[in-house]
């Protein structure tokens, strides 16, 4: 399903609710729960170590224009670093948006950018973590549904030292 801004047909959002038995759901669920308190668990024993009711739903949401720019930048990085694998350049990381409703970010032509940021430990910027427990402290609090929301994003990290 695509949801578009009727006044500006250029924006298209893809929003799909992930079913519990899909690979995407299990990937995100495992990444979330295995880092939910900063400790990694044995994947074979996940059911004994966390409460599945912590996750209300997982949705695959993205702005088609922003994702197209992501794909172009990824291709540029793969050409720039021909000896690196895609997983050396791209990481899947958590991001909490604090007071900014994630829908506003998805509708933006720029995706995650500094306009949605506040001053952080290292200045104004967009902060990501591979630990969901850390990002939970910055999760958006939806008071209507009494839930917390955060992103699990593909992030181009490029070359790091």
GROMACS .gro file of N, CA, C and O in nm, residues 5-69:
model
  260
    5UNK      N    1   0.081   1.218  -0.027
    5UNK     CA    2   0.035   1.350   0.009
    5UNK      C    3  -0.039   1.404  -0.113
    5UNK      O    4   0.021   1.427  -0.216
    6UNK      N    5  -0.170   1.420  -0.101
    6UNK     CA    6  -0.252   1.458  -0.215
    6UNK      C    7  -0.213   1.593  -0.275
    6UNK      O    8  -0.221   1.614  -0.394
    7UNK      N    9  -0.168   1.687  -0.191
    7UNK     CA   10  -0.133   1.819  -0.242
    7UNK      C   11   0.002   1.819  -0.312
    7UNK      O   12   0.030   1.906  -0.392
    8UNK      N   13   0.087   1.725  -0.281
    8UNK     CA   14   0.218   1.716  -0.345
    8UNK      C   15   0.241   1.571  -0.384
    8UNK      O   16   0.291   1.492  -0.306
    9UNK      N   17   0.203   1.534  -0.503
    9UNK     CA   18   0.204   1.395  -0.546
    9UNK      C   19   0.344   1.333  -0.545
    9UNK      O   20   0.360   1.215  -0.565
   10UNK      N   21   0.447   1.414  -0.520
   10UNK     CA   22   0.583   1.362  -0.523
   10UNK      C   23   0.614   1.271  -0.404
   10UNK      O   24   0.707   1.193  -0.410
   11UNK      N   25   0.538   1.279  -0.296
   11UNK     CA   26   0.567   1.202  -0.177
   11UNK      C   27   0.491   1.071  -0.178
   11UNK      O   28   0.370   1.069  -0.194
   12UNK      N   29   0.564   0.963  -0.159
   12UNK     CA   30   0.499   0.833  -0.146
   12UNK      C   31   0.561   0.764  -0.026
   12UNK      O   32   0.682   0.755  -0.013
   13UNK      N   33   0.476   0.715   0.061
   13UNK     CA   34   0.522   0.638   0.176
   13UNK      C   35   0.475   0.496   0.159
   13UNK      O   36   0.362   0.471   0.120
   14UNK      N   37   0.563   0.405   0.190
   14UNK     CA   38   0.526   0.265   0.190
   14UNK      C   39   0.512   0.224   0.336
   14UNK      O   40   0.602   0.247   0.415
   15UNK      N   41   0.400   0.168   0.372
   15UNK     CA   42   0.375   0.128   0.509
   15UNK      C   43   0.315  -0.012   0.507
   15UNK      O   44   0.201  -0.029   0.466
   16UNK      N   45   0.391  -0.109   0.550
   16UNK     CA   46   0.344  -0.246   0.553
   16UNK      C   47   0.360  -0.301   0.693
   16UNK      O   48   0.467  -0.290   0.752
   17UNK      N   49   0.256  -0.359   0.746
   17UNK     CA   50   0.267  -0.420   0.879
   17UNK      C   51   0.330  -0.557   0.862
   17UNK      O   52   0.282  -0.640   0.785
   18UNK      N   53   0.441  -0.579   0.932
   18UNK     CA   54   0.512  -0.706   0.920
   18UNK      C   55   0.441  -0.814   1.001
   18UNK      O   56   0.405  -0.793   1.116
   19UNK      N   57   0.421  -0.927   0.940
   19UNK     CA   58   0.360  -1.042   1.007
   19UNK      C   59   0.466  -1.110   1.093
   19UNK      O   60   0.583  -1.113   1.057
   20UNK      N   61   0.424  -1.164   1.207
   20UNK     CA   62   0.518  -1.226   1.301
   20UNK      C   63   0.599  -1.341   1.241
   20UNK      O   64   0.705  -1.376   1.292
   21UNK      N   65   0.552  -1.402   1.134
   21UNK     CA   66   0.625  -1.517   1.078
   21UNK      C   67   0.716  -1.481   0.961
   21UNK      O   68   0.772  -1.569   0.898
   22UNK      N   69   0.735  -1.351   0.933
   22UNK     CA   70   0.822  -1.312   0.822
   22UNK      C   71   0.967  -1.297   0.869
   22UNK      O   72   0.995  -1.275   0.987
   23UNK      N   73   1.057  -1.308   0.776
   23UNK     CA   74   1.199  -1.290   0.806
   23UNK      C   75   1.225  -1.151   0.862
   23UNK      O   76   1.299  -1.136   0.960
   24UNK      N   77   1.165  -1.049   0.802
   24UNK     CA   78   1.187  -0.911   0.849
   24UNK      C   79   1.146  -0.894   0.994
   24UNK      O   80   1.217  -0.833   1.073
   25UNK      N   81   1.030  -0.947   1.030
   25UNK     CA   82   0.983  -0.934   1.167
   25UNK      C   83   1.080  -1.003   1.262
   25UNK      O   84   1.120  -0.946   1.364
   26UNK      N   85   1.118  -1.125   1.228
   26UNK     CA   86   1.207  -1.201   1.317
   26UNK      C   87   1.344  -1.135   1.328
   26UNK      O   88   1.404  -1.135   1.436
   27UNK      N   89   1.394  -1.077   1.221
   27UNK     CA   90   1.523  -1.006   1.225
   27UNK      C   91   1.517  -0.889   1.321
   27UNK      O   92   1.602  -0.874   1.409
   28UNK      N   93   1.413  -0.807   1.308
   28UNK     CA   94   1.400  -0.689   1.393
   28UNK      C   95   1.371  -0.729   1.538
   28UNK      O   96   1.429  -0.675   1.631
   29UNK      N   97   1.282  -0.825   1.554
   29UNK     CA   98   1.251  -0.872   1.689
   29UNK      C   99   1.376  -0.923   1.760
   29UNK      O  100   1.404  -0.888   1.876
   30UNK      N  101   1.454  -1.004   1.690
   30UNK     CA  102   1.576  -1.060   1.750
   30UNK      C  103   1.675  -0.949   1.782
   30UNK      O  104   1.733  -0.947   1.891
   31UNK      N  105   1.694  -0.855   1.690
   31UNK     CA  106   1.787  -0.744   1.716
   31UNK      C  107   1.740  -0.661   1.835
   31UNK      O  108   1.821  -0.619   1.918
   32UNK      N  109   1.610  -0.640   1.845
   32UNK     CA  110   1.556  -0.560   1.955
   32UNK      C  111   1.572  -0.631   2.089
   32UNK      O  112   1.627  -0.577   2.183
   33UNK      N  113   1.523  -0.753   2.096
   33UNK     CA  114   1.521  -0.819   2.226
   33UNK      C  115   1.660  -0.863   2.272
   33UNK      O  116   1.685  -0.867   2.392
   34UNK      N  117   1.749  -0.895   2.182
   34UNK     CA  118   1.881  -0.940   2.224
   34UNK      C  119   1.967  -0.825   2.275
   34UNK      O  120   2.070  -0.848   2.337
   35UNK      N  121   1.924  -0.704   2.250
   35UNK     CA  122   2.000  -0.588   2.300
   35UNK      C  123   1.914  -0.500   2.389
   35UNK      O  124   1.951  -0.387   2.419
   36UNK      N  125   1.799  -0.550   2.433
   36UNK     CA  126   1.705  -0.465   2.505
   36UNK      C  127   1.752  -0.424   2.643
   36UNK      O  128   1.707  -0.325   2.695
   37UNK      N  129   1.844  -0.498   2.702
   37UNK     CA  130   1.897  -0.453   2.830
   37UNK      C  131   2.050  -0.446   2.827
   37UNK      O  132   2.114  -0.445   2.929
   38UNK      N  133   2.104  -0.441   2.705
   38UNK     CA  134   2.248  -0.430   2.690
   38UNK      C  135   2.321  -0.563   2.695
   38UNK      O  136   2.442  -0.567   2.684
   39UNK      N  137   2.247  -0.673   2.712
   39UNK     CA  138   2.310  -0.805   2.717
   39UNK      C  139   2.267  -0.886   2.596
   39UNK      O  140   2.152  -0.883   2.557
   40UNK      N  141   2.359  -0.959   2.541
   40UNK     CA  142   2.326  -1.048   2.430
   40UNK      C  143   2.291  -1.185   2.487
   40UNK      O  144   2.358  -1.236   2.575
   41UNK      N  145   2.184  -1.241   2.435
   41UNK     CA  146   2.139  -1.372   2.481
   41UNK      C  147   2.167  -1.476   2.374
   41UNK      O  148   2.181  -1.446   2.257
   42UNK      N  149   2.166  -1.600   2.414
   42UNK     CA  150   2.176  -1.711   2.322
   42UNK      C  151   2.046  -1.715   2.241
   42UNK      O  152   1.939  -1.731   2.300
   43UNK      N  153   2.052  -1.700   2.108
   43UNK     CA  154   1.928  -1.698   2.028
   43UNK      C  155   1.839  -1.820   2.051
   43UNK      O  156   1.719  -1.811   2.042
   44UNK      N  157   1.897  -1.934   2.085
   44UNK     CA  158   1.816  -2.053   2.110
   44UNK      C  159   1.732  -2.039   2.236
   44UNK      O  160   1.633  -2.108   2.252
   45UNK      N  161   1.768  -1.950   2.326
   45UNK     CA  162   1.696  -1.935   2.451
   45UNK      C  163   1.620  -1.805   2.462
   45UNK      O  164   1.584  -1.763   2.571
   46UNK      N  165   1.595  -1.736   2.350
   46UNK     CA  166   1.531  -1.605   2.354
   46UNK      C  167   1.398  -1.607   2.427
   46UNK      O  168   1.367  -1.516   2.502
   47UNK      N  169   1.319  -1.711   2.408
   47UNK     CA  170   1.188  -1.716   2.471
   47UNK      C  171   1.193  -1.713   2.622
   47UNK      O  172   1.101  -1.668   2.687
   48UNK      N  173   1.301  -1.759   2.679
   48UNK     CA  174   1.316  -1.761   2.824
   48UNK      C  175   1.369  -1.629   2.879
   48UNK      O  176   1.366  -1.607   2.999
   49UNK      N  177   1.420  -1.543   2.794
   49UNK     CA  178   1.491  -1.426   2.842
   49UNK      C  179   1.420  -1.293   2.823
   49UNK      O  180   1.469  -1.191   2.867
   50UNK      N  181   1.307  -1.289   2.758
   50UNK     CA  182   1.235  -1.164   2.740
   50UNK      C  183   1.088  -1.190   2.721
   50UNK      O  184   1.046  -1.301   2.693
   51UNK      N  185   1.012  -1.085   2.735
   51UNK     CA  186   0.868  -1.092   2.722
   51UNK      C  187   0.829  -1.044   2.582
   51UNK      O  188   0.847  -0.928   2.550
   52UNK      N  189   0.776  -1.133   2.501
   52UNK     CA  190   0.739  -1.096   2.364
   52UNK      C  191   0.635  -0.985   2.359
   52UNK      O  192   0.620  -0.919   2.259
   53UNK      N  193   0.562  -0.963   2.466
   53UNK     CA  194   0.461  -0.858   2.467
   53UNK      C  195   0.522  -0.720   2.463
   53UNK      O  196   0.452  -0.621   2.449
   54UNK      N  197   0.655  -0.709   2.476
   54UNK     CA  198   0.722  -0.580   2.465
   54UNK      C  199   0.701  -0.522   2.326
   54UNK      O  200   0.696  -0.402   2.311
   55UNK      N  201   0.694  -0.605   2.225
   55UNK     CA  202   0.679  -0.557   2.088
   55UNK      C  203   0.531  -0.565   2.052
   55UNK      O  204   0.473  -0.672   2.047
   56UNK      N  205   0.472  -0.449   2.027
   56UNK     CA  206   0.331  -0.443   1.992
   56UNK      C  207   0.314  -0.470   1.843
   56UNK      O  208   0.231  -0.550   1.801
   57UNK      N  209   0.395  -0.403   1.761
   57UNK     CA  210   0.391  -0.428   1.617
   57UNK      C  211   0.519  -0.376   1.555
   57UNK      O  212   0.588  -0.291   1.611
   58UNK      N  213   0.549  -0.430   1.440
   58UNK     CA  214   0.663  -0.385   1.360
   58UNK      C  215   0.607  -0.348   1.224
   58UNK      O  216   0.535  -0.425   1.162
   59UNK      N  217   0.639  -0.227   1.181
   59UNK     CA  218   0.594  -0.180   1.051
   59UNK      C  219   0.714  -0.147   0.965
   59UNK      O  220   0.813  -0.094   1.013
   60UNK      N  221   0.703  -0.181   0.838
   60UNK     CA  222   0.804  -0.143   0.740
   60UNK      C  223   0.755  -0.014   0.677
   60UNK      O  224   0.657  -0.013   0.603
   61UNK      N  225   0.821   0.096   0.710
   61UNK     CA  226   0.780   0.227   0.662
   61UNK      C  227   0.899   0.296   0.599
   61UNK      O  228   1.008   0.296   0.657
   62UNK      N  229   0.880   0.351   0.483
   62UNK     CA  230   0.988   0.429   0.424
   62UNK      C  231   0.934   0.528   0.323
   62UNK      O  232   0.828   0.508   0.265
   63UNK      N  233   1.009   0.635   0.306
   63UNK     CA  234   0.978   0.736   0.207
   63UNK      C  235   1.050   0.691   0.079
   63UNK      O  236   1.172   0.675   0.079
   64UNK      N  237   0.976   0.669  -0.026
   64UNK     CA  238   1.032   0.615  -0.151
   64UNK      C  239   1.142   0.705  -0.206
   64UNK      O  240   1.248   0.657  -0.248
   65UNK      N  241   1.124   0.837  -0.200
   65UNK     CA  242   1.226   0.929  -0.250
   65UNK      C  243   1.354   0.920  -0.169
   65UNK      O  244   1.464   0.917  -0.223
   66UNK      N  245   1.341   0.916  -0.038
   66UNK     CA  246   1.458   0.908   0.049
   66UNK      C  247   1.529   0.774   0.026
   66UNK      O  248   1.651   0.768   0.019
   67UNK      N  249   1.452   0.667   0.012
   67UNK     CA  250   1.513   0.535  -0.011
   67UNK      C  251   1.587   0.531  -0.145
   67UNK      O  252   1.693   0.471  -0.156
   68UNK      N  253   1.532   0.597  -0.247
   68UNK     CA  254   1.602   0.604  -0.376
   68UNK      C  255   1.736   0.676  -0.362
   68UNK      O  256   1.836   0.634  -0.420
   69UNK      N  257   1.740   0.783  -0.282
   69UNK     CA  258   1.867   0.853  -0.258
   69UNK      C  259   1.963   0.764  -0.181
   69UNK      O  260   2.083   0.763  -0.206
   0.00000   0.00000   0.00000
